[in-house]
mmCIF file of C-alpha atoms and ligand atoms in Angstrom:
data_model
loop_
_atom_site.group_PDB
_atom_site.id
_atom_site.type_symbol
_atom_site.label_atom_id
_atom_site.label_comp_id
_atom_site.label_asym_id
_atom_site.label_seq_id
_atom_site.Cartn_x
_atom_site.Cartn_y
_atom_site.Cartn_z
ATOM 1 C CA MET A 579 123.026 122.102 86.290
ATOM 2 C CA PHE A 580 120.794 119.024 86.771
ATOM 3 C CA PHE A 581 118.024 120.641 84.743
ATOM 4 C CA ASP A 582 120.399 121.376 81.854
ATOM 5 C CA HIS A 583 121.004 117.644 81.547
ATOM 6 C CA LEU A 584 117.271 116.965 81.798
ATOM 7 C CA GLN A 585 115.447 119.741 80.016
ATOM 8 C CA ASN A 586 112.157 118.493 78.663
ATOM 9 C CA GLY A 587 110.365 116.578 81.392
ATOM 10 C CA GLY A 588 108.872 113.115 81.267
ATOM 11 C CA TYR A 589 111.824 111.486 82.996
ATOM 12 C CA VAL A 590 112.348 108.176 84.792
ATOM 13 C CA GLY A 591 113.930 108.338 88.254
ATOM 14 C CA ALA A 592 115.329 105.162 89.811
ATOM 15 C CA HIS A 593 114.250 105.164 93.463
ATOM 16 C CA ARG A 594 117.250 104.193 95.622
ATOM 17 C CA GLY A 595 118.601 102.846 92.316
ATOM 18 C CA ALA A 596 116.744 100.071 90.511
ATOM 19 C CA ARG A 597 115.270 99.006 93.820
ATOM 20 C CA SER A 598 113.121 96.183 92.474
ATOM 21 C CA LEU A 599 116.117 94.462 90.859
ATOM 22 C CA ALA A 600 118.965 95.035 93.312
ATOM 23 C CA PRO A 601 119.533 95.905 96.972
ATOM 24 C CA GLU A 602 118.483 99.537 97.430
ATOM 25 C CA ASN A 603 121.070 102.296 97.771
ATOM 26 C CA THR A 604 123.949 100.086 96.622
ATOM 27 C CA MET A 605 126.214 100.770 93.685
ATOM 28 C CA LEU A 606 124.730 97.732 91.949
ATOM 29 C CA ALA A 607 121.264 99.316 92.179
ATOM 30 C CA ALA A 608 122.642 102.600 90.841
ATOM 31 C CA GLU A 609 124.356 100.857 87.956
ATOM 32 C CA LEU A 610 121.253 98.867 87.000
ATOM 33 C CA GLY A 611 119.146 102.003 87.146
ATOM 34 C CA MET A 612 121.492 103.577 84.638
ATOM 35 C CA VAL A 613 121.858 100.664 82.225
ATOM 36 C CA LEU A 614 118.147 99.894 82.243
ATOM 37 C CA GLY A 615 117.199 103.357 81.099
ATOM 38 C CA ALA A 616 116.555 105.620 84.086
ATOM 39 C CA ASP A 617 117.273 109.289 83.423
ATOM 40 C CA PHE A 618 118.428 109.910 86.990
ATOM 41 C CA TRP A 619 118.796 108.009 90.256
ATOM 42 C CA GLU A 620 117.554 108.935 93.685
ATOM 43 C CA MET A 621 119.460 108.037 96.868
ATOM 44 C CA ASP A 622 119.610 108.890 100.576
ATOM 45 C CA VAL A 623 122.478 110.380 102.540
ATOM 46 C CA GLN A 624 123.121 110.270 106.270
ATOM 47 C CA ARG A 625 126.059 110.544 108.673
ATOM 48 C CA THR A 626 128.034 107.927 110.585
ATOM 49 C CA ALA A 627 129.204 108.012 114.227
ATOM 50 C CA ASP A 628 132.606 109.260 113.059
ATOM 51 C CA GLY A 629 131.119 111.982 110.883
ATOM 52 C CA LYS A 630 131.355 110.381 107.431
ATOM 53 C CA LEU A 631 128.595 110.521 104.821
ATOM 54 C CA VAL A 632 127.068 107.296 103.565
ATOM 55 C CA VAL A 633 124.264 106.227 101.252
ATOM 56 C CA PHE A 634 121.572 104.530 103.327
ATOM 57 C CA HIS A 635 117.829 104.887 103.771
ATOM 58 C CA ASP A 636 116.581 103.491 107.082
ATOM 59 C CA ASP A 637 117.459 104.923 110.500
ATOM 60 C CA ASP A 638 118.525 101.421 111.561
ATOM 61 C CA LEU A 639 120.643 98.774 109.878
ATOM 62 C CA GLY A 640 118.478 95.713 110.482
ATOM 63 C CA ARG A 641 116.336 95.525 107.346
ATOM 64 C CA THR A 642 118.954 95.931 104.633
ATOM 65 C CA THR A 643 122.200 94.539 106.060
ATOM 66 C CA ASP A 644 123.414 91.385 107.829
ATOM 67 C CA VAL A 645 124.028 93.264 111.100
ATOM 68 C CA SER A 646 121.619 91.067 113.092
ATOM 69 C CA ALA A 647 123.700 87.999 112.221
ATOM 70 C CA ARG A 648 126.961 89.562 113.372
ATOM 71 C CA PRO A 649 127.737 88.510 116.975
ATOM 72 C CA GLU A 650 130.033 91.471 117.608
ATOM 73 C CA PHE A 651 127.105 93.879 117.064
ATOM 74 C CA CYS A 652 124.354 91.914 118.839
ATOM 75 C CA GLU A 653 124.227 94.187 121.874
ATOM 76 C CA ARG A 654 123.753 97.298 119.757
ATOM 77 C CA ALA A 655 120.253 96.497 118.445
ATOM 78 C CA PRO A 656 118.295 98.162 116.865
ATOM 79 C CA TRP A 657 121.592 99.236 115.240
ATOM 80 C CA PRO A 658 121.075 102.957 114.472
ATOM 81 C CA VAL A 659 123.244 104.021 111.530
ATOM 82 C CA HIS A 660 124.513 107.117 113.325
ATOM 83 C CA ARG A 661 125.992 105.005 116.129
ATOM 84 C CA PHE A 662 128.225 103.002 113.760
ATOM 85 C CA THR A 663 131.563 104.109 112.375
ATOM 86 C CA LEU A 664 132.250 104.036 108.666
ATOM 87 C CA GLU A 665 134.616 101.113 109.146
ATOM 88 C CA GLU A 666 131.913 99.143 110.951
ATOM 89 C CA LEU A 667 129.325 99.990 108.314
ATOM 90 C CA ARG A 668 131.662 98.974 105.502
ATOM 91 C CA SER A 669 132.136 95.578 107.131
ATOM 92 C CA LEU A 670 128.433 94.795 106.659
ATOM 93 C CA ASP A 671 126.901 92.879 103.775
ATOM 94 C CA ALA A 672 124.281 95.198 102.257
ATOM 95 C CA GLY A 673 123.204 92.899 99.439
ATOM 96 C CA SER A 674 122.577 89.281 100.481
ATOM 97 C CA TRP A 675 119.264 90.150 102.149
ATOM 98 C CA PHE A 676 117.814 90.986 98.731
ATOM 99 C CA ALA A 677 118.838 87.642 97.212
ATOM 100 C CA ALA A 678 117.434 85.807 100.248
ATOM 101 C CA GLN A 679 114.133 87.679 100.529
ATOM 102 C CA ASP A 680 113.343 88.575 96.910
ATOM 103 C CA PRO A 681 111.293 91.551 98.182
ATOM 104 C CA TYR A 682 109.687 92.339 94.818
ATOM 105 C CA GLY A 683 109.405 88.779 93.478
ATOM 106 C CA THR A 684 111.681 89.754 90.596
ATOM 107 C CA ILE A 685 114.126 86.904 91.259
ATOM 108 C CA ALA A 686 111.340 84.306 91.263
ATOM 109 C CA ARG A 687 109.993 85.752 88.019
ATOM 110 C CA GLY A 688 113.412 85.455 86.384
ATOM 111 C CA GLU A 689 113.815 89.221 85.961
ATOM 112 C CA VAL A 690 117.151 89.397 87.798
ATOM 113 C CA ARG A 691 120.180 88.257 85.804
ATOM 114 C CA GLU A 692 122.381 85.514 87.304
ATOM 115 C CA ALA A 693 125.379 87.823 87.075
ATOM 116 C CA ASP A 694 123.594 90.493 89.140
ATOM 117 C CA LEU A 695 122.439 87.913 91.689
ATOM 118 C CA GLY A 696 126.048 86.840 92.046
ATOM 119 C CA ARG A 697 127.153 90.407 92.753
ATOM 120 C CA MET A 698 124.610 91.079 95.494
ATOM 121 C CA ARG A 699 126.601 89.377 98.233
ATOM 122 C CA GLY A 700 129.560 91.702 97.807
ATOM 123 C CA GLN A 701 127.582 94.933 98.046
ATOM 124 C CA ARG A 702 128.691 97.393 100.726
ATOM 125 C CA ILE A 703 127.043 100.534 102.029
ATOM 126 C CA PRO A 704 128.427 103.162 99.620
ATOM 127 C CA THR A 705 130.086 106.344 100.762
ATOM 128 C CA LEU A 706 128.696 109.564 99.312
ATOM 129 C CA GLU A 707 132.102 110.021 97.697
ATOM 130 C CA GLU A 708 131.700 106.738 95.801
ATOM 131 C CA ALA A 709 128.178 107.649 94.685
ATOM 132 C CA LEU A 710 129.304 111.060 93.443
ATOM 133 C CA ALA A 711 132.249 109.546 91.571
ATOM 134 C CA PHE A 712 129.866 107.124 89.838
ATOM 135 C CA THR A 713 127.509 109.928 88.885
ATOM 136 C CA ARG A 714 130.370 112.090 87.594
ATOM 137 C CA ARG A 715 132.084 109.257 85.705
ATOM 138 C CA ASN A 716 128.871 108.358 83.906
ATOM 139 C CA ASP A 717 127.268 111.791 83.606
ATOM 140 C CA PHE A 718 124.268 110.168 85.249
ATOM 141 C CA PRO A 719 122.217 112.788 87.136
ATOM 142 C CA MET A 720 121.514 112.162 90.806
ATOM 143 C CA ASN A 721 118.735 113.273 93.131
ATOM 144 C CA LEU A 722 120.535 113.448 96.468
ATOM 145 C CA GLU A 723 118.110 113.275 99.395
ATOM 146 C CA ILE A 724 119.535 114.489 102.681
ATOM 147 C CA LYS A 725 117.835 112.439 105.377
ATOM 148 C CA ASP A 726 116.300 114.337 108.264
ATOM 149 C CA LEU A 727 118.846 114.044 111.094
ATOM 150 C CA SER A 728 117.137 116.472 113.434
ATOM 151 C CA TYR A 729 117.428 113.938 116.289
ATOM 152 C CA ALA A 730 121.164 114.809 116.412
ATOM 153 C CA PRO A 731 122.503 118.114 117.757
ATOM 154 C CA GLY A 732 124.378 120.073 115.086
ATOM 155 C CA ASP A 733 122.568 118.226 112.339
ATOM 156 C CA LEU A 734 122.415 121.275 110.036
ATOM 157 C CA SER A 735 126.150 120.922 109.421
ATOM 158 C CA ILE A 736 125.432 117.915 107.202
ATOM 159 C CA VAL A 737 124.438 120.422 104.509
ATOM 160 C CA SER A 738 127.841 122.089 104.199
ATOM 161 C CA GLN A 739 129.502 118.683 104.388
ATOM 162 C CA VAL A 740 127.356 117.379 101.505
ATOM 163 C CA LEU A 741 128.063 120.492 99.458
ATOM 164 C CA ARG A 742 131.797 120.196 100.055
ATOM 165 C CA GLN A 743 131.794 116.646 98.729
ATOM 166 C CA ILE A 744 129.707 117.581 95.683
ATOM 167 C CA ARG A 745 132.182 120.319 94.854
ATOM 168 C CA GLU A 746 135.212 118.081 95.451
ATOM 169 C CA ALA A 747 133.694 115.598 92.988
ATOM 170 C CA LYS A 748 133.011 118.438 90.533
ATOM 171 C CA ALA A 749 129.487 117.092 90.244
ATOM 172 C CA GLU A 750 127.515 120.305 90.852
ATOM 173 C CA ASP A 751 125.967 120.147 87.382
ATOM 174 C CA LEU A 752 124.530 116.669 87.950
ATOM 175 C CA ILE A 753 122.886 117.054 91.347
ATOM 176 C CA LEU A 754 119.385 117.898 92.504
ATOM 177 C CA ILE A 755 119.147 118.095 96.304
ATOM 178 C CA SER A 756 115.922 117.179 98.101
ATOM 179 C CA SER A 757 114.903 116.724 101.725
ATOM 180 C CA PHE A 758 111.870 116.437 103.954
ATOM 181 C CA ASN A 759 113.725 118.816 106.261
ATOM 182 C CA HIS A 760 113.153 122.153 104.578
ATOM 183 C CA ASP A 761 115.592 123.931 106.906
ATOM 184 C CA TYR A 762 118.291 121.914 105.167
ATOM 185 C CA LEU A 763 117.014 123.143 101.799
ATOM 186 C CA ALA A 764 117.123 126.756 102.956
ATOM 187 C CA GLU A 765 120.715 126.158 104.071
ATOM 188 C CA VAL A 766 121.621 124.721 100.648
ATOM 189 C CA ARG A 767 120.066 127.778 99.015
ATOM 190 C CA ARG A 768 122.164 130.057 101.243
ATOM 191 C CA LEU A 769 125.434 128.204 100.645
ATOM 192 C CA ALA A 770 125.091 126.946 97.060
ATOM 193 C CA PRO A 771 122.853 129.018 94.808
ATOM 194 C CA GLU A 772 124.059 126.963 91.829
ATOM 195 C CA ILE A 773 122.519 123.670 92.988
ATOM 196 C CA PRO A 774 118.793 123.159 92.345
ATOM 197 C CA LEU A 775 116.428 122.096 95.108
ATOM 198 C CA ALA A 776 113.288 120.000 95.403
ATOM 199 C CA ALA A 777 110.991 120.027 98.428
ATOM 200 C CA LEU A 778 109.914 116.582 99.619
ATOM 201 C CA VAL A 779 106.424 116.449 101.117
ATOM 202 C CA GLU A 780 104.664 113.460 102.594
ATOM 203 C CA GLU A 781 101.307 114.080 104.254
ATOM 204 C CA ARG A 782 99.956 117.389 103.026
ATOM 205 C CA HIS A 783 100.834 120.122 100.591
ATOM 206 C CA PRO A 784 101.966 123.446 101.999
ATOM 207 C CA GLU A 785 99.437 126.246 101.698
ATOM 208 C CA ASP A 786 100.057 128.259 98.538
ATOM 209 C CA ILE A 787 102.613 125.821 97.152
ATOM 210 C CA GLU A 788 103.885 128.183 94.452
ATOM 211 C CA ARG A 789 104.710 130.903 96.980
ATOM 212 C CA TYR A 790 106.159 128.399 99.436
ATOM 213 C CA LEU A 791 108.563 126.982 96.850
ATOM 214 C CA ALA A 792 109.520 130.419 95.569
ATOM 215 C CA ASP A 793 110.384 131.552 99.107
ATOM 216 C CA LEU A 794 112.469 128.425 99.575
ATOM 217 C CA GLY A 795 114.187 128.863 96.227
ATOM 218 C CA ALA A 796 113.086 125.387 95.129
ATOM 219 C CA VAL A 797 112.274 124.620 91.511
ATOM 220 C CA GLY A 798 111.368 121.013 92.220
ATOM 221 C CA TYR A 799 108.437 119.573 94.141
ATOM 222 C CA HIS A 800 108.515 115.894 95.181
ATOM 223 C CA PRO A 801 105.262 114.898 96.900
ATOM 224 C CA ASP A 802 104.151 111.437 97.942
ATOM 225 C CA GLU A 803 102.092 110.273 94.999
ATOM 226 C CA ALA A 804 99.234 109.465 97.429
ATOM 227 C CA ILE A 805 98.486 113.179 97.889
ATOM 228 C CA LEU A 806 98.953 114.208 94.269
ATOM 229 C CA ASP A 807 96.373 114.516 91.521
ATOM 230 C CA GLU A 808 96.716 115.393 87.869
ATOM 231 C CA ALA A 809 94.990 118.776 88.236
ATOM 232 C CA LEU A 810 97.617 119.902 90.721
ATOM 233 C CA VAL A 811 100.401 118.648 88.444
ATOM 234 C CA ARG A 812 98.961 120.719 85.579
ATOM 235 C CA ARG A 813 98.720 123.789 87.804
ATOM 236 C CA LEU A 814 102.308 123.545 89.075
ATOM 237 C CA ALA A 815 103.819 122.534 85.738
ATOM 238 C CA GLY A 816 102.019 125.515 84.226
ATOM 239 C CA VAL A 817 104.141 127.871 86.325
ATOM 240 C CA GLY A 818 107.386 126.009 85.663
ATOM 241 C CA ILE A 819 107.620 123.853 88.782
ATOM 242 C CA HIS A 820 109.297 120.479 88.204
ATOM 243 C CA VAL A 821 106.993 117.955 89.871
ATOM 244 C CA SER A 822 108.400 114.454 90.497
ATOM 245 C CA PRO A 823 106.221 112.301 92.762
ATOM 246 C CA TYR A 824 107.449 109.257 94.683
ATOM 247 C CA THR A 825 107.081 106.257 94.750
ATOM 248 C CA VAL A 826 104.956 105.483 91.710
ATOM 249 C CA ASN A 827 105.021 101.763 91.062
ATOM 250 C CA HIS A 828 101.810 101.409 89.045
ATOM 251 C CA MET A 829 102.718 102.167 85.483
ATOM 252 C CA ASP A 830 99.303 103.398 84.308
ATOM 253 C CA ARG A 831 99.360 105.919 87.136
ATOM 254 C CA ALA A 832 102.928 106.912 86.238
ATOM 255 C CA LEU A 833 101.961 107.512 82.616
ATOM 256 C CA SER A 834 98.898 109.507 83.624
ATOM 257 C CA LEU A 835 101.018 111.740 85.884
ATOM 258 C CA LEU A 836 103.598 112.208 83.138
ATOM 259 C CA ASP A 837 100.841 113.131 80.692
ATOM 260 C CA ALA A 838 99.621 115.739 83.170
ATOM 261 C CA GLY A 839 103.067 117.354 83.056
ATOM 262 C CA CYS A 840 105.234 115.741 85.722
ATOM 263 C CA PHE A 841 108.920 116.402 85.251
ATOM 264 C CA GLY A 842 109.817 112.936 86.511
ATOM 265 C CA ILE A 843 108.503 109.801 88.151
ATOM 266 C CA ILE A 844 110.447 108.292 91.032
ATOM 267 C CA THR A 845 109.814 104.554 90.883
ATOM 268 C CA ASP A 846 111.167 101.246 92.137
ATOM 269 C CA TYR A 847 110.599 99.919 88.595
ATOM 270 C CA PRO A 848 112.602 102.241 86.306
ATOM 271 C CA GLN A 849 113.129 99.348 83.871
ATOM 272 C CA THR A 850 109.358 98.855 83.457
ATOM 273 C CA LEU A 851 108.533 102.525 83.102
ATOM 274 C CA ARG A 852 111.281 102.924 80.512
ATOM 275 C CA ARG A 853 109.838 100.004 78.515
ATOM 276 C CA ARG A 854 106.316 101.438 78.717
ATOM 277 C CA LEU A 855 107.544 104.823 77.533
ATOM 278 C CA THR A 856 109.499 103.239 74.693
ATOM 279 C CA VAL A 857 106.546 101.325 73.212
ATOM 280 C CA ARG A 858 104.106 104.216 73.436
HETATM 281 O O1 G3P B 1180 112.913 111.110 97.231
HETATM 282 C C1 G3P B 1180 111.717 110.412 97.141
HETATM 283 C C2 G3P B 1180 111.601 109.348 98.197
HETATM 284 O O2 G3P B 1180 112.781 108.617 98.213
HETATM 285 C C3 G3P B 1180 111.335 109.908 99.553
HETATM 286 O O3 G3P B 1180 110.996 108.945 100.475
HETATM 287 O O4 G3P B 1180 111.398 107.393 102.320
HETATM 288 O O5 G3P B 1180 111.831 106.655 100.001
HETATM 289 O O6 G3P B 1180 113.338 108.280 101.085
HETATM 290 P P1 G3P B 1180 111.950 107.778 100.986
HETATM 291 CA CA1 CA B 1181 114.786 108.774 99.350
#
């Protein structure tokens, strides 16, 4: 399983791929995360209008695609992902926005290679199937976050659909599933005892975290770094919980959390954290 590939802790997780160097949640971002030294990549899964699973973060398409410039879609603003078919989503350009906006200043600083810049324009929203095939082909572990779709009736069925695709790709051993929706995690535990879980938490820790995670059957804990301190990391790591905070973009903070015993650090700058860890 995921934790057999990554046994010791101290790992670098590429948040939505190498998000500071390539358009997030694209195959280019996944590939750069891998070649630049991340130990695993994190990505987000949600469902299309025709029931297909795709890799995409936001609820709406505006920020990270060219949908607003496409006349045929202009009346569908704010362009919710779940109201678009897979075919419509695949017709969008999910990469040029990054080259145009340089959201992390990495292009201006010369940190993005010309060849990667050239590939951005062709990036499409990946299917989960594509992402799993990449992970399997490269033995590159993946933290699969199931987005909270509780606005949609029947949303719990996304869990069995995700599990079916993981099994079809024969990628069970490379996947860690996380979600802010802990009902989804309980459903994974019921249907797939072989796949490890991590609970995502944003604003506050659950009371009695150790008990909470044990009841959920989760070995991983992924809190927002803003609510995490080193003492809590030491406490949880001491009882075998794999703590991987998000999104840690300050490298001194990342190193301090790793020293306290974090299993992994989920960062937009996997390339920088890898370099810092290498020269230590
Ligand atoms: O999985 C960690 C992190 O990705 C959770 O937050 O909003 O970036 O998906 P978000
Ligand atoms: Ca995520």
